[in-house]
PDB file of C-alpha atoms in Angstrom:
ATOM      1  CA  MET W 994      73.599 -99.976 -13.624  1.00 76.00           C
ATOM      2  CA  ARG W 995      70.577-101.058 -11.605  1.00 85.00           C
ATOM      3  CA  LYS W 996      71.346-103.081  -8.502  1.00 92.00           C
ATOM      4  CA  SER W 997      69.500-106.247  -7.609  1.00 95.00           C
ATOM      5  CA  MET W 998      69.888-109.199  -5.253  1.00 96.00           C
ATOM      6  CA  THR W 999      70.716-112.898  -5.249  1.00 96.00           C
ATOM      7  CA  PHE W1000      68.806-115.543  -3.317  1.00 97.00           C
ATOM      8  CA  ASN W1001      69.976-119.151  -3.137  1.00 95.00           C
ATOM      9  CA  GLY W1002      72.407-118.464  -5.966  1.00 94.00           C
ATOM     10  CA  MET W1003      69.706-117.190  -8.357  1.00 95.00           C
ATOM     11  CA  ARG W1004      68.690-113.756  -9.597  1.00 94.00           C
ATOM     12  CA  ASN W1005      65.541-112.298 -11.092  1.00 92.00           C
ATOM     13  CA  GLU W1006      66.489-109.782 -13.749  1.00 89.00           C
ATOM     14  CA  ASP W1007      62.955-108.324 -13.841  1.00 91.00           C
ATOM     15  CA  ILE W1008      63.375-106.596 -10.475  1.00 92.00           C
ATOM     16  CA  TYR W1009      65.763-103.983  -9.130  1.00 93.00           C
ATOM     17  CA  LEU W1010      66.447-102.534  -5.699  1.00 95.00           C
ATOM     18  CA  LEU W1011      64.979 -99.206  -4.635  1.00 95.00           C
ATOM     19  CA  ARG W1012      66.311 -96.948  -1.906  1.00 94.00           C
ATOM     20  CA  GLY W1013      65.024 -97.352   1.621  1.00 94.00           C
ATOM     21  CA  ARG W1014      66.364-100.669   2.865  1.00 94.00           C
ATOM     22  CA  SER W1015      65.639-100.959   6.571  1.00 94.00           C
ATOM     23  CA  LYS W1016      67.665-103.132   8.945  1.00 93.00           C
ATOM     24  CA  SER W1017      69.670-102.825  12.123  1.00 91.00           C
ATOM     25  CA  PRO W1018      73.477-102.835  11.755  1.00 89.00           C
ATOM     26  CA  PHE W1019      73.525-105.956  13.960  1.00 89.00           C
ATOM     27  CA  HIS W1020      71.236-108.755  15.155  1.00 91.00           C
ATOM     28  CA  PRO W1021      69.181-107.998  18.279  1.00 88.00           C
ATOM     29  CA  LEU W1022      70.677-109.412  21.470  1.00 83.00           C
ATOM     30  CA  ASN W1023      68.454-111.276  23.902  1.00 83.00           C
ATOM     31  CA  ARG W1024      70.066-110.935  27.343  1.00 82.00           C
ATOM     32  CA  GLU W1025      69.258-113.189  30.281  1.00 78.00           C
ATOM     33  CA  ILE W1026      70.226-111.337  33.447  1.00 84.00           C
ATOM     34  CA  VAL W1027      69.984-112.718  36.962  1.00 83.00           C
ATOM     35  CA  SER W1028      69.514-110.086  39.683  1.00 85.00           C
ATOM     36  CA  ARG W1029      70.048-110.762  43.365  1.00 85.00           C
ATOM     37  CA  ASN W1030      70.707-108.479  46.320  1.00 84.00           C
ATOM     38  CA  GLY W1031      71.217-105.496  44.067  1.00 79.00           C
ATOM     39  CA  ARG W1032      73.751-107.325  41.895  1.00 84.00           C
ATOM     40  CA  HIS W1033      73.196-108.195  38.273  1.00 84.00           C
ATOM     41  CA  ARG W1034      74.876-111.086  36.482  1.00 85.00           C
ATOM     42  CA  LEU W1035      74.714-111.786  32.762  1.00 80.00           C
ATOM     43  CA  LYS W1036      73.748-115.455  32.524  1.00 76.00           C
ATOM     44  CA  ASN W1037      73.305-115.887  28.797  1.00 81.00           C
ATOM     45  CA  THR W1038      73.157-113.975  25.512  1.00 77.00           C
ATOM     46  CA  GLU W1039      71.390-115.154  22.386  1.00 81.00           C
ATOM     47  CA  ARG W1040      71.318-113.447  19.006  1.00 82.00           C
ATOM     48  CA  GLY W1041      67.829-112.753  17.718  1.00 89.00           C
ATOM     49  CA  LEU W1042      66.505-112.613  14.172  1.00 95.00           C
ATOM     50  CA  LEU W1043      67.494-109.649  12.032  1.00 96.00           C
ATOM     51  CA  GLU W1044      64.599-108.023  10.151  1.00 96.00           C
ATOM     52  CA  ILE W1045      65.358-106.734   6.649  1.00 96.00           C
ATOM     53  CA  SER W1046      62.898-104.676   4.592  1.00 96.00           C
ATOM     54  CA  GLN W1047      63.909-104.116   0.976  1.00 95.00           C
ATOM     55  CA  PRO W1048      61.866-101.970  -1.453  1.00 95.00           C
ATOM     56  CA  ILE W1049      61.929-103.296  -5.033  1.00 94.00           C
ATOM     57  CA  GLY W1050      60.607-102.146  -8.372  1.00 92.00           C
ATOM     58  CA  PHE W1051      59.890-103.609 -11.785  1.00 92.00           C
ATOM     59  CA  VAL W1052      58.422-102.437 -15.069  1.00 91.00           C
ATOM     60  CA  ALA W1053      55.133-103.883 -16.317  1.00 87.00           C
ATOM     61  CA  LYS W1054      53.234-102.176 -19.131  1.00 86.00           C
ATOM     62  CA  GLU W1055      50.381-104.646 -18.839  1.00 84.00           C
ATOM     63  CA  ASP W1056      48.690-106.324 -15.882  1.00 84.00           C
ATOM     64  CA  VAL W1057      49.473-109.774 -17.269  1.00 89.00           C
ATOM     65  CA  THR W1058      53.175-108.912 -17.156  1.00 86.00           C
ATOM     66  CA  GLN W1059      52.788-107.834 -13.546  1.00 86.00           C
ATOM     67  CA  MET W1060      51.162-111.173 -12.694  1.00 87.00           C
ATOM     68  CA  GLN W1061      53.998-113.065 -14.376  1.00 90.00           C
ATOM     69  CA  VAL W1062      56.693-111.141 -12.481  1.00 89.00           C
ATOM     70  CA  ILE W1063      54.966-111.603  -9.115  1.00 88.00           C
ATOM     71  CA  GLU W1064      54.522-115.315  -9.812  1.00 90.00           C
ATOM     72  CA  SER W1065      58.219-115.621 -10.617  1.00 91.00           C
ATOM     73  CA  LEU W1066      59.010-113.824  -7.328  1.00 91.00           C
ATOM     74  CA  THR W1067      56.941-116.240  -5.254  1.00 90.00           C
ATOM     75  CA  ASN W1068      58.462-119.272  -6.985  1.00 92.00           C
ATOM     76  CA  TRP W1069      61.917-117.852  -6.305  1.00 94.00           C
ATOM     77  CA  LEU W1070      61.656-116.434  -2.797  1.00 95.00           C
ATOM     78  CA  ILE W1071      59.149-118.608  -0.929  1.00 93.00           C
ATOM     79  CA  THR W1072      61.179-121.537   0.411  1.00 94.00           C
ATOM     80  CA  LYS W1073      60.694-124.239   3.036  1.00 92.00           C
ATOM     81  CA  ASP W1074      64.116-123.618   4.550  1.00 95.00           C
ATOM     82  CA  TRP W1075      66.668-120.863   5.056  1.00 97.00           C
ATOM     83  CA  GLY W1076      68.307-119.453   1.936  1.00 96.00           C
ATOM     84  CA  LEU W1077      71.337-117.272   1.224  1.00 97.00           C
ATOM     85  CA  LEU W1078      70.435-113.637   0.521  1.00 98.00           C
ATOM     86  CA  GLU W1079      72.932-111.173  -1.008  1.00 97.00           C
ATOM     87  CA  PHE W1080      72.497-107.550  -2.052  1.00 97.00           C
ATOM     88  CA  ASP W1081      74.636-106.097  -4.854  1.00 95.00           C
ATOM     89  CA  ASP W1082      75.444-103.016  -2.764  1.00 95.00           C
ATOM     90  CA  GLU W1083      76.716-105.063   0.226  1.00 95.00           C
ATOM     91  CA  PRO W1084      79.686-106.938  -1.239  1.00 93.00           C
ATOM     92  CA  GLY W1085      81.086-109.656   1.022  1.00 93.00           C
ATOM     93  CA  ARG W1086      77.926-109.976   3.153  1.00 95.00           C
ATOM     94  CA  THR W1087      75.435-112.823   3.007  1.00 97.00           C
ATOM     95  CA  TYR W1088      72.322-113.311   5.125  1.00 98.00           C
ATOM     96  CA  THR W1089      70.881-116.725   5.968  1.00 97.00           C
ATOM     97  CA  ALA W1090      67.291-115.626   5.521  1.00 97.00           C
ATOM     98  CA  LEU W1091      63.633-116.406   4.861  1.00 96.00           C
ATOM     99  CA  LEU W1092      60.986-114.295   3.183  1.00 95.00           C
ATOM    100  CA  GLN W1093      58.693-113.241   6.015  1.00 91.00           C
ATOM    101  CA  ASN W1094      55.862-111.279   4.426  1.00 80.00           C
ATOM    102  CA  GLY W1095      54.425-110.352   1.072  1.00 76.00           C
ATOM    103  CA  MET W1096      54.302-106.898  -0.546  1.00 78.00           C
ATOM    104  CA  GLU W1097      51.405-105.348   1.357  1.00 78.00           C
ATOM    105  CA  ASP W1098      52.489-101.875   0.186  1.00 81.00           C
ATOM    106  CA  PHE W1099      52.391-102.824  -3.504  1.00 80.00           C
ATOM    107  CA  GLU W1100      51.743 -99.821  -5.781  1.00 83.00           C
ATOM    108  CA  LYS W1101      51.257 -99.138  -9.477  1.00 82.00           C
ATOM    109  CA  ILE W1102      52.857 -95.955 -10.745  1.00 80.00           C
ATOM    110  CA  SER W1103      52.277 -95.842 -14.481  1.00 79.00           C
ATOM    111  CA  TRP W1104      54.493 -98.608 -15.896  1.00 84.00           C
ATOM    112  CA  LEU W1105      56.462 -98.891 -12.652  1.00 87.00           C
ATOM    113  CA  ARG W1106      55.413-101.319  -9.930  1.00 88.00           C
ATOM    114  CA  GLU W1107      56.824-100.971  -6.415  1.00 91.00           C
ATOM    115  CA  GLY W1108      56.647-102.992  -3.217  1.00 91.00           C
ATOM    116  CA  THR W1109      58.673-104.072  -0.188  1.00 93.00           C
ATOM    117  CA  LEU W1110      60.045-107.533   0.503  1.00 95.00           C
ATOM    118  CA  SER W1111      60.413-108.414   4.192  1.00 95.00           C
ATOM    119  CA  PHE W1112      63.013-110.968   5.274  1.00 96.00           C
ATOM    120  CA  ILE W1113      64.183-112.371   8.592  1.00 96.00           C
ATOM    121  CA  ALA W1114      67.806-113.487   8.896  1.00 97.00           C
ATOM    122  CA  LYS W1115      69.229-115.870  11.496  1.00 95.00           C
ATOM    123  CA  GLU W1116      72.860-115.010  10.750  1.00 95.00           C
ATOM    124  CA  THR W1117      75.074-112.636   8.818  1.00 97.00           C
ATOM    125  CA  ILE W1118      78.122-114.206   7.210  1.00 97.00           C
ATOM    126  CA  GLY W1119      81.101-113.196   5.106  1.00 97.00           C
ATOM    127  CA  PRO W1120      83.626-115.050   2.944  1.00 96.00           C
ATOM    128  CA  SER W1121      84.968-118.511   3.755  1.00 96.00           C
ATOM    129  CA  HIS W1122      88.646-119.169   4.489  1.00 98.00           C
ATOM    130  CA  THR W1123      90.864-122.243   4.696  1.00 98.00           C
ATOM    131  CA  ILE W1124      93.868-122.377   7.023  1.00 98.00           C
ATOM    132  CA  SER W1125      96.651-124.972   7.097  1.00 98.00           C
ATOM    133  CA  ILE W1126      97.379-126.399  10.555  1.00 98.00           C
ATOM    134  CA  GLY W1127     100.689-128.105  11.395  1.00 97.00           C
ATOM    135  CA  SER W1128     102.087-130.108  14.291  1.00 96.00           C
ATOM    136  CA  PHE W1129     103.236-127.040  16.280  1.00 97.00           C
ATOM    137  CA  PHE W1130     101.058-124.255  17.650  1.00 98.00           C
ATOM    138  CA  GLN W1131     100.594-121.496  15.092  1.00 98.00           C
ATOM    139  CA  THR W1132      98.661-118.268  15.485  1.00 98.00           C
ATOM    140  CA  PHE W1133      95.838-117.631  13.015  1.00 98.00           C
ATOM    141  CA  LEU W1134      93.671-114.546  12.595  1.00 98.00           C
ATOM    142  CA  ILE W1135      90.014-115.611  12.447  1.00 98.00           C
ATOM    143  CA  ASN W1136      88.168-112.906  10.535  1.00 97.00           C
ATOM    144  CA  GLY W1137      84.694-111.666  11.433  1.00 96.00           C
ATOM    145  CA  GLN W1138      83.157-110.352  14.647  1.00 95.00           C
ATOM    146  CA  THR W1139      81.888-113.422  16.467  1.00 93.00           C
ATOM    147  CA  GLU W1140      82.571-117.130  16.955  1.00 94.00           C
ATOM    148  CA  THR W1141      82.093-119.470  14.013  1.00 97.00           C
ATOM    149  CA  PRO W1142      81.865-123.226  13.398  1.00 97.00           C
ATOM    150  CA  TRP W1143      84.376-125.033  11.190  1.00 98.00           C
ATOM    151  CA  THR W1144      85.062-128.137   9.142  1.00 98.00           C
ATOM    152  CA  SER W1145      88.398-129.860   8.632  1.00 98.00           C
ATOM    153  CA  GLN W1146      90.019-132.396   6.343  1.00 98.00           C
ATOM    154  CA  THR W1147      93.098-134.479   7.029  1.00 98.00           C
ATOM    155  CA  ARG W1148      94.730-136.746   4.449  1.00 98.00           C
ATOM    156  CA  PHE W1149      97.035-139.203   6.209  1.00 98.00           C
ATOM    157  CA  THR W1150     100.379-139.863   4.561  1.00 97.00           C
ATOM    158  CA  VAL W1151     101.676-142.222   7.253  1.00 97.00           C
ATOM    159  CA  PRO W1152      99.984-144.587   9.740  1.00 97.00           C
ATOM    160  CA  GLN W1153      98.858-143.081  13.072  1.00 96.00           C
ATOM    161  CA  SER W1154      97.133-144.678  16.067  1.00 97.00           C
ATOM    162  CA  GLN W1155      95.661-141.380  17.271  1.00 98.00           C
ATOM    163  CA  TYR W1156      94.673-137.996  15.870  1.00 98.00           C
ATOM    164  CA  VAL W1157      94.529-134.805  17.948  1.00 98.00           C
ATOM    165  CA  LEU W1158      93.388-131.328  16.898  1.00 98.00           C
ATOM    166  CA  GLU W1159      93.665-128.697  19.624  1.00 97.00           C
ATOM    167  CA  THR W1160      93.785-125.066  20.671  1.00 97.00           C
ATOM    168  CA  ASP W1161      95.915-123.507  23.411  1.00 95.00           C
ATOM    169  CA  THR W1162      92.735-122.826  25.411  1.00 94.00           C
ATOM    170  CA  LEU W1163      91.924-126.472  26.266  1.00 94.00           C
ATOM    171  CA  GLY W1164      89.743-127.195  23.222  1.00 96.00           C
ATOM    172  CA  LYS W1165      90.707-130.542  21.678  1.00 97.00           C
ATOM    173  CA  ILE W1166      89.385-133.249  19.379  1.00 98.00           C
ATOM    174  CA  ILE W1167      90.922-136.660  20.199  1.00 98.00           C
ATOM    175  CA  LEU W1168      90.337-139.671  17.950  1.00 98.00           C
ATOM    176  CA  ASN W1169      91.671-143.094  18.888  1.00 98.00           C
ATOM    177  CA  TYR W1170      91.880-145.143  15.699  1.00 98.00           C
ATOM    178  CA  ASP W1171      94.497-146.912  13.581  1.00 98.00           C
ATOM    179  CA  PHE W1172      94.697-144.596  10.595  1.00 98.00           C
ATOM    180  CA  ILE W1173      96.618-145.726   7.515  1.00 98.00           C
ATOM    181  CA  ALA W1174      98.257-143.834   4.665  1.00 98.00           C
ATOM    182  CA  GLY W1175      95.622-142.632   2.225  1.00 98.00           C
ATOM    183  CA  ASP W1176      92.835-142.280   4.807  1.00 98.00           C
ATOM    184  CA  ILE W1177      90.807-139.063   4.567  1.00 98.00           C
ATOM    185  CA  LEU W1178      89.398-137.748   7.842  1.00 98.00           C
ATOM    186  CA  THR W1179      86.719-135.043   7.919  1.00 98.00           C
ATOM    187  CA  ILE W1180      85.333-133.287  11.004  1.00 98.00           C
ATOM    188  CA  ASP W1181      82.266-131.035  11.146  1.00 98.00           C
ATOM    189  CA  TYR W1182      82.113-129.020  14.368  1.00 97.00           C
ATOM    190  CA  ASP W1183      78.546-127.798  13.857  1.00 95.00           C
ATOM    191  CA  ARG W1184      77.163-131.321  13.452  1.00 95.00           C
ATOM    192  CA  ARG W1185      79.662-132.891  15.867  1.00 96.00           C
ATOM    193  CA  GLU W1186      80.341-135.305  13.026  1.00 97.00           C
ATOM    194  CA  VAL W1187      83.514-137.303  12.352  1.00 98.00           C
ATOM    195  CA  ARG W1188      83.936-139.320   9.152  1.00 98.00           C
ATOM    196  CA  LEU W1189      86.725-141.472   7.725  1.00 98.00           C
ATOM    197  CA  ASN W1190      86.664-142.035   3.969  1.00 98.00           C
ATOM    198  CA  GLY W1191      83.027-140.919   4.055  1.00 97.00           C
ATOM    199  CA  LYS W1192      81.929-143.341   6.800  1.00 97.00           C
ATOM    200  CA  ASP W1193      80.891-142.453  10.337  1.00 98.00           C
ATOM    201  CA  LEU W1194      83.739-142.630  12.870  1.00 98.00           C
ATOM    202  CA  ALA W1195      81.953-141.457  16.024  1.00 97.00           C
ATOM    203  CA  VAL W1196      83.170-144.569  17.835  1.00 97.00           C
ATOM    204  CA  ALA W1197      86.719-143.193  17.734  1.00 98.00           C
ATOM    205  CA  VAL W1198      85.909-139.937  19.574  1.00 98.00           C
ATOM    206  CA  SER W1199      87.614-139.941  22.974  1.00 97.00           C
ATOM    207  CA  LEU W1200      85.687-139.054  26.124  1.00 97.00           C
ATOM    208  CA  GLU W1201      88.421-136.466  26.734  1.00 97.00           C
ATOM    209  CA  THR W1202      87.339-134.533  23.644  1.00 98.00           C
ATOM    210  CA  VAL W1203      86.315-130.918  24.283  1.00 98.00           C
ATOM    211  CA  TRP W1204      84.604-129.540  21.180  1.00 98.00           C
ATOM    212  CA  PHE W1205      85.485-125.939  20.361  1.00 97.00           C
ATOM    213  CA  ASN W1206      84.349-123.292  17.929  1.00 95.00           C
ATOM    214  CA  LEU W1207      86.609-120.592  16.522  1.00 97.00           C
ATOM    215  CA  LYS W1208      86.620-117.260  18.314  1.00 96.00           C
ATOM    216  CA  ALA W1209      87.019-114.144  16.194  1.00 96.00           C
ATOM    217  CA  GLY W1210      90.522-112.741  16.537  1.00 97.00           C
ATOM    218  CA  TYR W1211      93.817-114.521  17.097  1.00 97.00           C
ATOM    219  CA  VAL W1212      93.670-118.271  17.787  1.00 97.00           C
ATOM    220  CA  LYS W1213      96.447-120.832  18.285  1.00 98.00           C
ATOM    221  CA  LEU W1214      95.940-124.278  16.732  1.00 98.00           C
ATOM    222  CA  LYS W1215      97.906-127.453  16.100  1.00 98.00           C
ATOM    223  CA  ALA W1216      97.183-130.980  14.840  1.00 98.00           C
ATOM    224  CA  SER W1217      99.025-134.287  15.065  1.00 98.00           C
ATOM    225  CA  HIS W1218      98.838-134.534  11.255  1.00 98.00           C
ATOM    226  CA  ALA W1219      98.690-131.766   8.644  1.00 98.00           C
ATOM    227  CA  THR W1220      95.084-130.517   8.501  1.00 98.00           C
ATOM    228  CA  GLU W1221      93.083-128.046   6.428  1.00 98.00           C
ATOM    229  CA  MET W1222      90.408-126.185   8.403  1.00 98.00           C
ATOM    230  CA  THR W1223      87.663-124.144   6.727  1.00 98.00           C
ATOM    231  CA  TYR W1224      85.456-121.517   8.380  1.00 98.00           C
ATOM    232  CA  THR W1225      83.095-118.731   7.332  1.00 97.00           C
ATOM    233  CA  GLU W1226      83.242-115.211   8.747  1.00 97.00           C
ATOM    234  CA  ARG W1227      80.299-114.385  11.013  1.00 96.00           C
ATOM    235  CA  TYR W1228      79.050-110.967  12.108  1.00 95.00           C
ATOM    236  CA  TYR W1229      76.874-109.498  14.852  1.00 91.00           C
TER     237      TYR W1229
END
C-alpha cells in the first residue's frame, strides 16, 4: 500500500510518498551563552524551526492531468497559518508546519511525476492525554520529551469561594470568586486565559498566581475541586 500524508486533516489521494525524506531527529537548538573570565554560562535556549524535505510522486499520463494535480496541491498545502502535518510512516507524530518552498526539482519520468515538498515545523507533537486531578497531591507521568502547555476544566458540584490548582514545585493558579454548583471553569495555560461558563474571568486571578507549564516526566498536582487537565505530548 502506498503511503501518503495528511495536512490539516485532509489528504490528497493523487500523491504518494517517495523515499528520501530529509529532516533532523530534533529541532535545532539556539543557545545563548554568556562568557566571562574564562567561564561560560548558558543564559537561554530556544528551539529553532525544523526543516522537512519530502519527495513525492504522482501519475499523470497527460500534461493537463499534471496541471490539475499541482493545482490541487497548492490549494491544499499553501496556507496563511501553521497546519498539522502527519506522515503515514510516522504514527503518533504530528508537525505544526508550513510549506516553505515549491518543487524546484520537479521531473517528468514517463507517466510518473516527481518533486520535493519543503516544510518548516515550529513544533513536533504526539497524542493528547487527559488526567484527573483530585484534592490531594498525586503523581502523574507527563509523556513526551519537553515541557508542554495545558488546558483544564472544572465542573463545580458545590459552592466554593476560591479555586486553587497547584504543583509541588510552587506553581499555582489561584482564583478568588464565589463559584456555585453547576459552574464550569476552564483555564488555558498557553493563552493565560480563565473563563467561567464561557465568559472571561481574568478579574478573579490572584496576584499570587504563578503560572506553570507541565514538565515531561513525573509531576505532582492537586486542585481544590476535581479537575480534568488535558495536554499534548511535545518532542525535541
